Coordinates of C-alpha atoms in Angstrom, one line a residue:
Chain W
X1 CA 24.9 -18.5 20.1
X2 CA 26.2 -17.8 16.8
X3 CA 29.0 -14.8 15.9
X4 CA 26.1 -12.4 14.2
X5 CA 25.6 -9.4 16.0
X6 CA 27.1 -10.6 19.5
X7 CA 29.2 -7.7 21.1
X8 CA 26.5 -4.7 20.3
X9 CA 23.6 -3.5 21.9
X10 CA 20.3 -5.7 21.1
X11 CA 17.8 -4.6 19.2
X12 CA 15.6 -6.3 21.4
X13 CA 16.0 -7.2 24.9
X14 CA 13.7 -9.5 27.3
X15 CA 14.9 -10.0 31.0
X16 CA 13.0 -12.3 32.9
X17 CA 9.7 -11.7 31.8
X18 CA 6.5 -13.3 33.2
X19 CA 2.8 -13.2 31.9
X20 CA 0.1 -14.8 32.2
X21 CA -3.6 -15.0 30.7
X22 CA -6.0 -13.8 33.2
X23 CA -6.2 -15.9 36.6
X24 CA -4.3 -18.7 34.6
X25 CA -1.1 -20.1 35.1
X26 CA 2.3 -18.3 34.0
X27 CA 2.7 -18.8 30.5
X28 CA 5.8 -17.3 30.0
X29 CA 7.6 -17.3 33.6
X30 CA 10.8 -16.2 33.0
X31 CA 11.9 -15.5 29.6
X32 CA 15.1 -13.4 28.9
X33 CA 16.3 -13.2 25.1
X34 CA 18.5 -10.5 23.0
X35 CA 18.0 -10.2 19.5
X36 CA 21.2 -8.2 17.6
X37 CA 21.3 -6.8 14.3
X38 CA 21.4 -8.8 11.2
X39 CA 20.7 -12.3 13.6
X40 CA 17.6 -14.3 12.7
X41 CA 16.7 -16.3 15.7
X42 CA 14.6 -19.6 15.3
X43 CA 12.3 -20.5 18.5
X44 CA 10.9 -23.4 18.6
X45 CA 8.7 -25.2 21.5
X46 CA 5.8 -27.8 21.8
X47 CA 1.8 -26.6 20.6
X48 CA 0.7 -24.2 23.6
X49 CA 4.1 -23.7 25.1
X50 CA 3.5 -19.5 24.7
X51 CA 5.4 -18.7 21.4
X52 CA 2.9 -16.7 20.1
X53 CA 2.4 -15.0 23.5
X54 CA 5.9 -14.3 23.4
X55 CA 6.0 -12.3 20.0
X56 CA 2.9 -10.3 20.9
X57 CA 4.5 -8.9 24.4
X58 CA 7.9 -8.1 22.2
X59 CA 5.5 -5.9 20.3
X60 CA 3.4 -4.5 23.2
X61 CA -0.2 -6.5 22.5
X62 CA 0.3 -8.6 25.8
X63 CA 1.5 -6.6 28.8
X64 CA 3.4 -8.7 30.7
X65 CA 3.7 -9.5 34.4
X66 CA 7.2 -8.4 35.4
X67 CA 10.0 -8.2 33.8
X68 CA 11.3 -5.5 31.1
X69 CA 11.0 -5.4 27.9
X70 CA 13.8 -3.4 25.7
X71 CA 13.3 -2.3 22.0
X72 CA 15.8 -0.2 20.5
X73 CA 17.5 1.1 23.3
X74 CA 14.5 2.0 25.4
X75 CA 12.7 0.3 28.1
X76 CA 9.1 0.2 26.9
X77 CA 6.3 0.0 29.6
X78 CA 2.7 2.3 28.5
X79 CA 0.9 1.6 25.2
X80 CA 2.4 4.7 23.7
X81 CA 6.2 3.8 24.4
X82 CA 5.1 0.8 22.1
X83 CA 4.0 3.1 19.3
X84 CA 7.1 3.6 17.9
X85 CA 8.3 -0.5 18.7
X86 CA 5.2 -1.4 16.4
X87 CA 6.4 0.7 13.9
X88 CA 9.7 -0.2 13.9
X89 CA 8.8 -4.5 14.5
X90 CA 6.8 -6.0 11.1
X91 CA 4.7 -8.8 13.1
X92 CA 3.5 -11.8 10.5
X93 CA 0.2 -13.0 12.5
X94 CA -0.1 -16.9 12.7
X95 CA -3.8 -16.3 11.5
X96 CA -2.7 -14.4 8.2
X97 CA -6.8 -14.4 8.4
X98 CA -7.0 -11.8 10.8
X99 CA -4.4 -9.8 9.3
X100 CA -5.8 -8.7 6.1
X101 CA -8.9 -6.7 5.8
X102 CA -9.2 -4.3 2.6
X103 CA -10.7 -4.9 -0.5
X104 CA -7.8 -5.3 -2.4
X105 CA -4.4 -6.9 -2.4
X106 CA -2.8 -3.2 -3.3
X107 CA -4.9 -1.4 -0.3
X108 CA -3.9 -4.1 2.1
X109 CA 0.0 -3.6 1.0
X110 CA -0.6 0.5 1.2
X111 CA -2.4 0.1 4.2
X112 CA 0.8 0.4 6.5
X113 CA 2.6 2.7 4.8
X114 CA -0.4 5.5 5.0
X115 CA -0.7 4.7 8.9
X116 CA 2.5 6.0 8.8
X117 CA 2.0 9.3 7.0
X118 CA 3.5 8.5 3.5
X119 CA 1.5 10.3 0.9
X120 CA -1.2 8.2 -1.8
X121 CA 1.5 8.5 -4.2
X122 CA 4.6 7.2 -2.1
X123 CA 2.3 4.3 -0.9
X124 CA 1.6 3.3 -4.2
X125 CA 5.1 3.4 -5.2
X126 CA 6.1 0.7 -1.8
X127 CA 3.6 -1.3 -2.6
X128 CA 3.9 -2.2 -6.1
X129 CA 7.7 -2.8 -5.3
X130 CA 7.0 -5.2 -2.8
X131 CA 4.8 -6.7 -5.1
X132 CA 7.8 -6.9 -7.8
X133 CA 10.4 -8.0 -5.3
X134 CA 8.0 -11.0 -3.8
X135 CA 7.0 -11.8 -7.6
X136 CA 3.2 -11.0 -6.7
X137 CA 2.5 -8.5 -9.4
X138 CA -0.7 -10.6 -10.8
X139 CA -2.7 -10.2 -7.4
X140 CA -2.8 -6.6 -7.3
X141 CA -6.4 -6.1 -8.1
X142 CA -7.6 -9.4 -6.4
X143 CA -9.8 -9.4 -2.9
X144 CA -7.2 -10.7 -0.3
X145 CA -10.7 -13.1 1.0
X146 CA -10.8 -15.1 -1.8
X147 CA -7.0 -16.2 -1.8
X148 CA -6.1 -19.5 -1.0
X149 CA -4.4 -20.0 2.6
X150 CA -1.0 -19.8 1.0
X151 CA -1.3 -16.6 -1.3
X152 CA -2.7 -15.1 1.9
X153 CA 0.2 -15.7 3.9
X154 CA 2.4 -14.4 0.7
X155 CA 0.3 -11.3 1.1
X156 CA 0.2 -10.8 4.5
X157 CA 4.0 -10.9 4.7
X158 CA 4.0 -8.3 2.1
X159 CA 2.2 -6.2 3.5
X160 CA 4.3 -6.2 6.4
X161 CA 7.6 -5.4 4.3
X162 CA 5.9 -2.4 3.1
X163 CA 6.7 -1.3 6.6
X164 CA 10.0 -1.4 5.9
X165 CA 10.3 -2.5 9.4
X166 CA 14.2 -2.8 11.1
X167 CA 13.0 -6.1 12.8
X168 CA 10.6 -9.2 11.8
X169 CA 8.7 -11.3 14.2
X170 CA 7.4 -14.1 11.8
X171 CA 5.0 -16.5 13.4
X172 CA 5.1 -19.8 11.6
X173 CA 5.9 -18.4 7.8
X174 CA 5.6 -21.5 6.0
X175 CA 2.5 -22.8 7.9
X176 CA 0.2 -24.4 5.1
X177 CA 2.4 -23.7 2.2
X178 CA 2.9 -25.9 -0.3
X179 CA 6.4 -27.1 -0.9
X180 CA 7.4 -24.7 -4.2
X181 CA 5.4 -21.2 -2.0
X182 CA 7.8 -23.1 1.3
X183 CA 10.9 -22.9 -0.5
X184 CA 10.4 -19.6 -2.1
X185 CA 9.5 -17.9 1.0
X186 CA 12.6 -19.8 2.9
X187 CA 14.8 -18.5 0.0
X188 CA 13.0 -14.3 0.6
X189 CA 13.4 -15.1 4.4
X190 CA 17.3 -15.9 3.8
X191 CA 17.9 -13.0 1.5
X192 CA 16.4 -10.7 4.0
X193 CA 18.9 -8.1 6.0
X194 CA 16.6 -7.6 9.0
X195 CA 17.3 -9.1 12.7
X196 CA 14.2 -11.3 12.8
X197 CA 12.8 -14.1 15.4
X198 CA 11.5 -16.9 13.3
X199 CA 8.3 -19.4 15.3
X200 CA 8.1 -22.1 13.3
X201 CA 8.3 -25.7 13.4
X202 CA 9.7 -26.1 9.8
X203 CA 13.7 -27.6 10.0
X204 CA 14.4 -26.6 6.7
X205 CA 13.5 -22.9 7.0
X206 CA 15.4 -23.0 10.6
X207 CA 18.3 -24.8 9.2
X208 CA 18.4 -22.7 6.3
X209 CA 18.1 -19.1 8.2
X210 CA 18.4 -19.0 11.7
X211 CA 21.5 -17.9 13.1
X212 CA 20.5 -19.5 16.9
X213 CA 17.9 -21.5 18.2
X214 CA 16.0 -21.3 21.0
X215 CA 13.2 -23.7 22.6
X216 CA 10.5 -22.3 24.6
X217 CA 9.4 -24.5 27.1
X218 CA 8.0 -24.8 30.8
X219 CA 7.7 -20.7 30.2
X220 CA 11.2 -20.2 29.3
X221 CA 13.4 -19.4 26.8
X222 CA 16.1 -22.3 26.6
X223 CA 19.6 -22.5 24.6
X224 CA 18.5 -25.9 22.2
X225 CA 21.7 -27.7 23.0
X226 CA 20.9 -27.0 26.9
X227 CA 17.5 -28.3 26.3
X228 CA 18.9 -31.5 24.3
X229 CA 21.1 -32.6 26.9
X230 CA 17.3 -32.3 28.9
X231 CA 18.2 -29.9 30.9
Chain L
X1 CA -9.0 -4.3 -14.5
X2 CA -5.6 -4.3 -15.7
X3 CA -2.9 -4.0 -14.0
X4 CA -0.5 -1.7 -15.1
X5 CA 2.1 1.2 -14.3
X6 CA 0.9 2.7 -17.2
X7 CA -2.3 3.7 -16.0
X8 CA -2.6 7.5 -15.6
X9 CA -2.7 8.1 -11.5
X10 CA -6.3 9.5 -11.0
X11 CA -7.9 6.5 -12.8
X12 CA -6.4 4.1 -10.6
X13 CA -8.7 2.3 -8.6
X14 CA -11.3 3.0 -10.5
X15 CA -12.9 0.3 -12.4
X16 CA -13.6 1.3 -16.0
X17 CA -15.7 -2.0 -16.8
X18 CA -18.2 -1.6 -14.4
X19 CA -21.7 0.0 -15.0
X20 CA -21.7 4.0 -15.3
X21 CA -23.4 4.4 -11.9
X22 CA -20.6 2.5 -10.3
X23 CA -18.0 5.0 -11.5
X24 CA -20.0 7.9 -10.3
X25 CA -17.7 9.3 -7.1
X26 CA -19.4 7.9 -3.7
X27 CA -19.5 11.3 -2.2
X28 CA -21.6 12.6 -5.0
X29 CA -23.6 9.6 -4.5
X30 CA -23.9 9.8 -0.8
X31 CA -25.2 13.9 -1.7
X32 CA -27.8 12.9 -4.3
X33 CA -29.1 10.3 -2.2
X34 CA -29.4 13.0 0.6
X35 CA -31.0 15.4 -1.9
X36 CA -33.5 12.9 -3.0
X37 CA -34.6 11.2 0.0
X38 CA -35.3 15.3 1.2
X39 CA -37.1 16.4 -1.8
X40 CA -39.2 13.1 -2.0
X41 CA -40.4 13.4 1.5
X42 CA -42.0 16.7 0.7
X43 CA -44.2 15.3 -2.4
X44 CA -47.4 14.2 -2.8
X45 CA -50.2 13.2 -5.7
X46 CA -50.1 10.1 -7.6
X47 CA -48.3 11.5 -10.4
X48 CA -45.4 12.6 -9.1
X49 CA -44.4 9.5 -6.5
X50 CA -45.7 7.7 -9.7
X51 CA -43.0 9.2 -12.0
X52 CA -40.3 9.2 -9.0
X53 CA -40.7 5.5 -9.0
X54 CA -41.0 5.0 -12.6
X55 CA -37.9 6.9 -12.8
X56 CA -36.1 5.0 -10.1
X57 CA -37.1 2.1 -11.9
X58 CA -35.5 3.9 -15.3
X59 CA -32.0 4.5 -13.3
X60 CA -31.7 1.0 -11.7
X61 CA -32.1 -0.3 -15.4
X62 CA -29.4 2.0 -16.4
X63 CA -27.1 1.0 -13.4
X64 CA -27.2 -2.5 -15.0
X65 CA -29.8 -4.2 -12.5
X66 CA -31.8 -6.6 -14.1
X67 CA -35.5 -6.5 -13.9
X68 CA -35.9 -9.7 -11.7
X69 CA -33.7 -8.3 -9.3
X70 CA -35.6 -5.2 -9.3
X71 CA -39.3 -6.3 -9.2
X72 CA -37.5 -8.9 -6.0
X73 CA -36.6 -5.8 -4.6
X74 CA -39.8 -4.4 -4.6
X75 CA -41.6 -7.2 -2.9
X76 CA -39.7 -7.7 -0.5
X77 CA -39.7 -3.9 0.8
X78 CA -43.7 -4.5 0.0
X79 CA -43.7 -7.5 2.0
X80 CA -41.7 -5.9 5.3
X81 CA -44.5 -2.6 5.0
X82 CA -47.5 -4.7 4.2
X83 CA -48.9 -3.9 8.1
X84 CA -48.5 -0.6 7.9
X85 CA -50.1 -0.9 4.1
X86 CA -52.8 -3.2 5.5
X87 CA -53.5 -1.4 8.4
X88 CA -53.6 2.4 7.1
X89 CA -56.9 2.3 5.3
X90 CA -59.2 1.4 7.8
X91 CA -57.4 3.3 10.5
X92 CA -57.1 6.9 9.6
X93 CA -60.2 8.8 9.8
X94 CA -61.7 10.6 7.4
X95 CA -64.7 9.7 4.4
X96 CA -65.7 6.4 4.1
X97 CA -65.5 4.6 1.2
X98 CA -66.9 1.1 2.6
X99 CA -67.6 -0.3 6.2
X100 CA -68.7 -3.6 7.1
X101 CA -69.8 -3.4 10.9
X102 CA -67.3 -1.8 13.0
X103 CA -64.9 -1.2 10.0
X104 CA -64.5 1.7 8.5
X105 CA -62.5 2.0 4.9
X106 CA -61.4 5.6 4.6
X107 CA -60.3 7.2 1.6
X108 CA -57.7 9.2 3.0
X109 CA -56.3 6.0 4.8
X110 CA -56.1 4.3 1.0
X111 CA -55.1 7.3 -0.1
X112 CA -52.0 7.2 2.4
X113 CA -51.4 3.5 2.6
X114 CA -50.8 3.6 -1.8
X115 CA -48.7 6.7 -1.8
X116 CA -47.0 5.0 1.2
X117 CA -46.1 2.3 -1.2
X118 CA -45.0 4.2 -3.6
X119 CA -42.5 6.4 -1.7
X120 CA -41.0 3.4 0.6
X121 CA -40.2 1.6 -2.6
X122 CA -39.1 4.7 -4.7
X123 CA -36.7 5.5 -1.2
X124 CA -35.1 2.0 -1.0
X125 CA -34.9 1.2 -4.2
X126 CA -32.9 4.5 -4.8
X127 CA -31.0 4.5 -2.3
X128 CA -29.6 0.8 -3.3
X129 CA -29.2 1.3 -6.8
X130 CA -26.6 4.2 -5.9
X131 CA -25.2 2.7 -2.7
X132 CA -25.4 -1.1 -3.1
X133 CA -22.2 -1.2 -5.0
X134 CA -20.1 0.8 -2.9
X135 CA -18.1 -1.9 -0.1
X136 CA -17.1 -0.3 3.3
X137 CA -14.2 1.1 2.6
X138 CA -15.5 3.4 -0.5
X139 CA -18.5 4.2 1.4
X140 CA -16.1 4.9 4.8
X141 CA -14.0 7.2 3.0
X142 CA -17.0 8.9 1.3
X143 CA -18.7 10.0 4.6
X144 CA -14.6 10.8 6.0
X145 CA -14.5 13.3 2.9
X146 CA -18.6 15.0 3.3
X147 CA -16.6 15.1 6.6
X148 CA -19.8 13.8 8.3
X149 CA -18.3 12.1 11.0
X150 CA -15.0 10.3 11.1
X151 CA -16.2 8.2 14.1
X152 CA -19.3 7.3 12.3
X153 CA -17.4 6.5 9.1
X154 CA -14.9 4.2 11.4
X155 CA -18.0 2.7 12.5
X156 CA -19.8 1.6 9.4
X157 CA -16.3 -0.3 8.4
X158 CA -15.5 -2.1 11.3
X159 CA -19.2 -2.9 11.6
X160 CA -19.5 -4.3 8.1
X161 CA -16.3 -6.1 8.9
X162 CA -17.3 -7.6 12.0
X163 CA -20.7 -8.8 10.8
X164 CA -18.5 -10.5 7.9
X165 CA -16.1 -12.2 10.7
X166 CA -19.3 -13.5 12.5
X167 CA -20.2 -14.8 9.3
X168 CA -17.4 -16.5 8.4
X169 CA -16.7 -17.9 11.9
X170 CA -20.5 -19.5 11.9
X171 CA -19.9 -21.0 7.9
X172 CA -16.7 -22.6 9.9
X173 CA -18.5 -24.0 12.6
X174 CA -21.0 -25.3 10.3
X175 CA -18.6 -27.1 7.8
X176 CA -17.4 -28.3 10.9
X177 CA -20.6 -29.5 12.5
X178 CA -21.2 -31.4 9.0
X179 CA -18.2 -33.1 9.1
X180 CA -18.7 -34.8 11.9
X181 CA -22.2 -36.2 11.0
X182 CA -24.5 -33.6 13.1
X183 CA -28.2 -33.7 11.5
X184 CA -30.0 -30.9 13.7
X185 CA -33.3 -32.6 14.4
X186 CA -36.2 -31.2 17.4
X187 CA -34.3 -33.1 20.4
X188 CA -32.4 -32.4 23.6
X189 CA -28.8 -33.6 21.5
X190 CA -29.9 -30.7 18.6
X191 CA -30.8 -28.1 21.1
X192 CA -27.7 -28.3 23.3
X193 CA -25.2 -28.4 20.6
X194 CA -27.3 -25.8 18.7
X195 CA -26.6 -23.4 22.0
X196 CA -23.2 -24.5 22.5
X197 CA -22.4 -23.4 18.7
X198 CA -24.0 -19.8 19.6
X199 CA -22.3 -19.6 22.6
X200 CA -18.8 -20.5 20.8
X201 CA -19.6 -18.0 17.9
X202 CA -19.9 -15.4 20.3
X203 CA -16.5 -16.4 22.0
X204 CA -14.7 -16.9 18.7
X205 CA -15.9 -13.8 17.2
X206 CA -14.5 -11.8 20.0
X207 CA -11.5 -13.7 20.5
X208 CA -10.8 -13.1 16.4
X209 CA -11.7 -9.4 16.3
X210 CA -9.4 -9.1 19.2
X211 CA -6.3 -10.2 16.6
X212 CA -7.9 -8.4 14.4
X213 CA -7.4 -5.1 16.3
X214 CA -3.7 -6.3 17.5
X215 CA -3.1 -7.1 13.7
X216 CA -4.6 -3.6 12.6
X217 CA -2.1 -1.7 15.6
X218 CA 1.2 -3.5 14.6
X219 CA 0.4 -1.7 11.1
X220 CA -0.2 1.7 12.6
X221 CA -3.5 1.8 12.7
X222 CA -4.6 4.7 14.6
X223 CA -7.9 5.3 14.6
X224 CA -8.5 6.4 10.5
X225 CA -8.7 4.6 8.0
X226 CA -6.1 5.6 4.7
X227 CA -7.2 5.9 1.6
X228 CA -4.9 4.7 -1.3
X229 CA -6.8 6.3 -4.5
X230 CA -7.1 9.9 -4.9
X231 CA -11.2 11.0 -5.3
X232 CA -12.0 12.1 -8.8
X233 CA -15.1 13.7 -10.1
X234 CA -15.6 12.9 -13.7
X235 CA -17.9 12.7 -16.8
X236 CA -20.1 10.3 -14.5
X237 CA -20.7 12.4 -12.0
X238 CA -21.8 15.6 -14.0
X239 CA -24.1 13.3 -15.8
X240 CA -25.6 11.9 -12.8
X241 CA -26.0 15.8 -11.1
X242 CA -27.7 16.9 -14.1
X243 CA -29.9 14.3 -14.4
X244 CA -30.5 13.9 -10.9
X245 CA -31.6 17.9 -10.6
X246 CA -33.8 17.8 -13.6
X247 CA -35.3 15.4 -12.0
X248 CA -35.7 16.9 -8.7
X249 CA -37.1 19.7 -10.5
X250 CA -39.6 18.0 -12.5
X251 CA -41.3 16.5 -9.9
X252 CA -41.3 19.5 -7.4
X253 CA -42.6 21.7 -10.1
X254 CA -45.6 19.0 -10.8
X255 CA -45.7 18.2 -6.9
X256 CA -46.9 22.1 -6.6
X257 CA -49.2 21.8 -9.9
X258 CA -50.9 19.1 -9.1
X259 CA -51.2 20.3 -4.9
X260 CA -50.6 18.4 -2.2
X261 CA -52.6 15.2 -1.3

């Protein structure tokens, strides 16, 4: 593992945790990582191997078997200890589909920041920044349906930085991006200050940003070099 | 609408290009569809359902609907009363106006069945004209602010969203269906993969609006639905509560002139 962040308490903390769908076989049968401050953490791992299961329990939508989960210095078991994680964790949804629903691009970006109590004013104010910083400023009056796949994923991911979360879960950020949107969001990933665990497949953006890597398979969580040597 | 930072705060979100009806505030809207739908039900006499229509007609013109659109309108509500408009005349009792053995034409039934027409289509058409416009969310926040029921406005968004998701999931499966050369003809093939697609729909749908929730709670959702733009009542709306009250007036006052039916 690289130096970031090693030496301090994790922001996030999985020990040996096991889940699985229903009556079906452990997906995740053992996983244990630690996410520190500042480190962006790559995890990569063949189609169906649980990545996206993996995020989802971080943030409390998939209650796992056994196993705890940590999140800012707290053990998190009920739906309400995960209140605060949710708040605190910006999750970027594989489907960006499913993640957008209002009728436009400047409600979907304010949508977060009114769950969490800011006033019409302040909301407005977050989410025309985040439309400056991400260069987005021309979309603000469109319908987030009609986008293409791409400027839907651009928005989706702002709306989750209107959060102002301290930690990013990003599930496959440059899926279906062309190669100028890939770049650009590589280069807004890199600049980022949050911790953040990265799902994606793309070497670039992992060779680019992540700190670590880690490969999910057979249900856990595996150092890459461990996994080269076929362990 | 442009886009700028320039734009003084209680105009934003409010679209200055669209027709006047559409910048009239939902929640006075909402009330004046109330309010006429009430004062309506009470009236009889040709005149005055003839006039409420006629005048209906006059405000859906104003709201920018084109004539087609309107006259399409009326049809079809026509077409979805025509057995209660068929049926009325020969079954309510009263003087007859022409039998033919065991049928009996009543007056009164023709009576009701054409003032019938006239108030289903005056209602509906109304009620379009000054709520078609309005997507979930406006209409949501409108019925959160009457504070009619929170729970009910939840409902109609998440509803109207969920009916879109089906949508979109079955215009998926059928692009799909295409793609791979399915013709859906009467046989055993058309049938089975006809139910299979239901049965999938079903699954996908539920499966999607499960993200959908998960995606909704990892932004805080908690059960209400914010609202970015501050409500503002405006020129529009005092325009539309005047008008909408003479109105009212009018016809109530002819309404008890002319008596009732």
């Amino acid at each position: 593992m690289a130096e970031v962040g090693t030496g301090r308490h994790p922001l996030i903390e999985l020990c040996d945790v096991h889940f699985a769908y229903g009556q079906q076989d452990e997906i995740l049968s053992g996983c244990s990582l630690a996410l520190f401050e500042k480190q962006k953490l790559g995890v990569t791992g063949p189609i169906g191997s649980g990545k996206t299961t993996l995020l989802w329990v971080i943030v409390g939508l998939l209650r796992p078997r056994s196993g705890t989960i940590i999140a800012f210095g707290k053990e998190r078991v009920k739906e309400s200890d995960f209140y605060e994680v949710r708040r605190r964790v910006g999750l970027l949804f594989q489907q960006v589909d499913d993640q957008l629903f209002c009728p436009t691009v400047i409600e979907e970006l304010a949508f977060g920041p009114l769950n969490l109590g800011k006033s019409q004013e302040e909301a407005w104010a977050i989410a025309n920044e985040v439309l400056t910083e991400l260069e987005l400023e021309g979309y603000r009056w469109r319908c987030p349906y009609h986008l293409s796949a791409g400027e839907k994923r651009l928005i989706a991911l702002a709306s989750v930085f209107t959060m102002k979360p301290d930690v990013l879960l990003l599930d496959e950020p440059t899926a279906e991006l062309d190669e100028k949107t890939r770049k650009r969001v590589t280069q807004i990933i890199a600049q980022l200050p949050q911790a953040m665990i990265i799902v994606s497949h793309d070497e670039d953006l992992l060779d680019s940003v992540a700190h670590a890597r880690l490969v999910l398979q057979d249900g856990k969580l595996w150092d890459e070099d461990y996994s080269r040597r076929g362990g | 609408m442009e886009a700028s930072q320039d734009v003084p705060w209680h105009l934003l979100g409010k679209d200055t290009e669209a027709p006047w009806l559409e910048r009239v505030d939902p929640r006075t809207r909402l009330l004046g569809v109330f309010f006429f739908c009430c004062v309506l039900a009470f009236l009889g006499g040709w005149l005055t359902l003839g006039l409420a229509l006629g005048g209906t007609i006059g405000l859906a013109i104003a709201a920018d609907w084109h004539p087609r659109k309107i006259l399409l309108q009326l049809l079809r509500v026509s077409a979805a009363i025509s057995p209660l408009l068929l049926t009325l005349p020969w079954s309510t009792p009263g003087e007859v106006f022409w039998s033919a053995g065991p049928l009996r034409v009543t007056v009164e039934g023709m009576t009701l069945a054409g003032q019938t027409f006239l108030k289903v289509n005056t209602l509906v058409l109304f009620t379009t004209a000054c709520l078609g416009g309005l997507d979930q969310f406006r209409l949501g926040h409108a019925l959160v602010e009457l504070r009619i029921s929170p729970k009910l406005a939840l409902l109609v968004i998440l509803v109207s969203r969920y009916l879109y998701l089906v949508y979109d999931e079955y215009q998926r499966m059928r692009r799909v269906l295409k793609v791979r050369g399915f013709r859906p003809r009467l046989n055993r093939h058309s049938l089975r993969t006809l139910g299979r697609v239901v049965a999938w729909l079903v699954v996908k749908s539920a499966e999607r609006s499960q993200r959908i929730q998960a995606a909704m709670k990892c932004r805080g959702f908690s059960g209400k639905f914010p609202k970015l733009f501050p409500s503002q009542i405006g020129p529009e709306d005092r325009l539309f509560v005047s008008g909408l009250v003479a109105v009212l007036a009018l016809l109530a006052l002819l309404g008890a002139f002319a008596g009732l039916p």
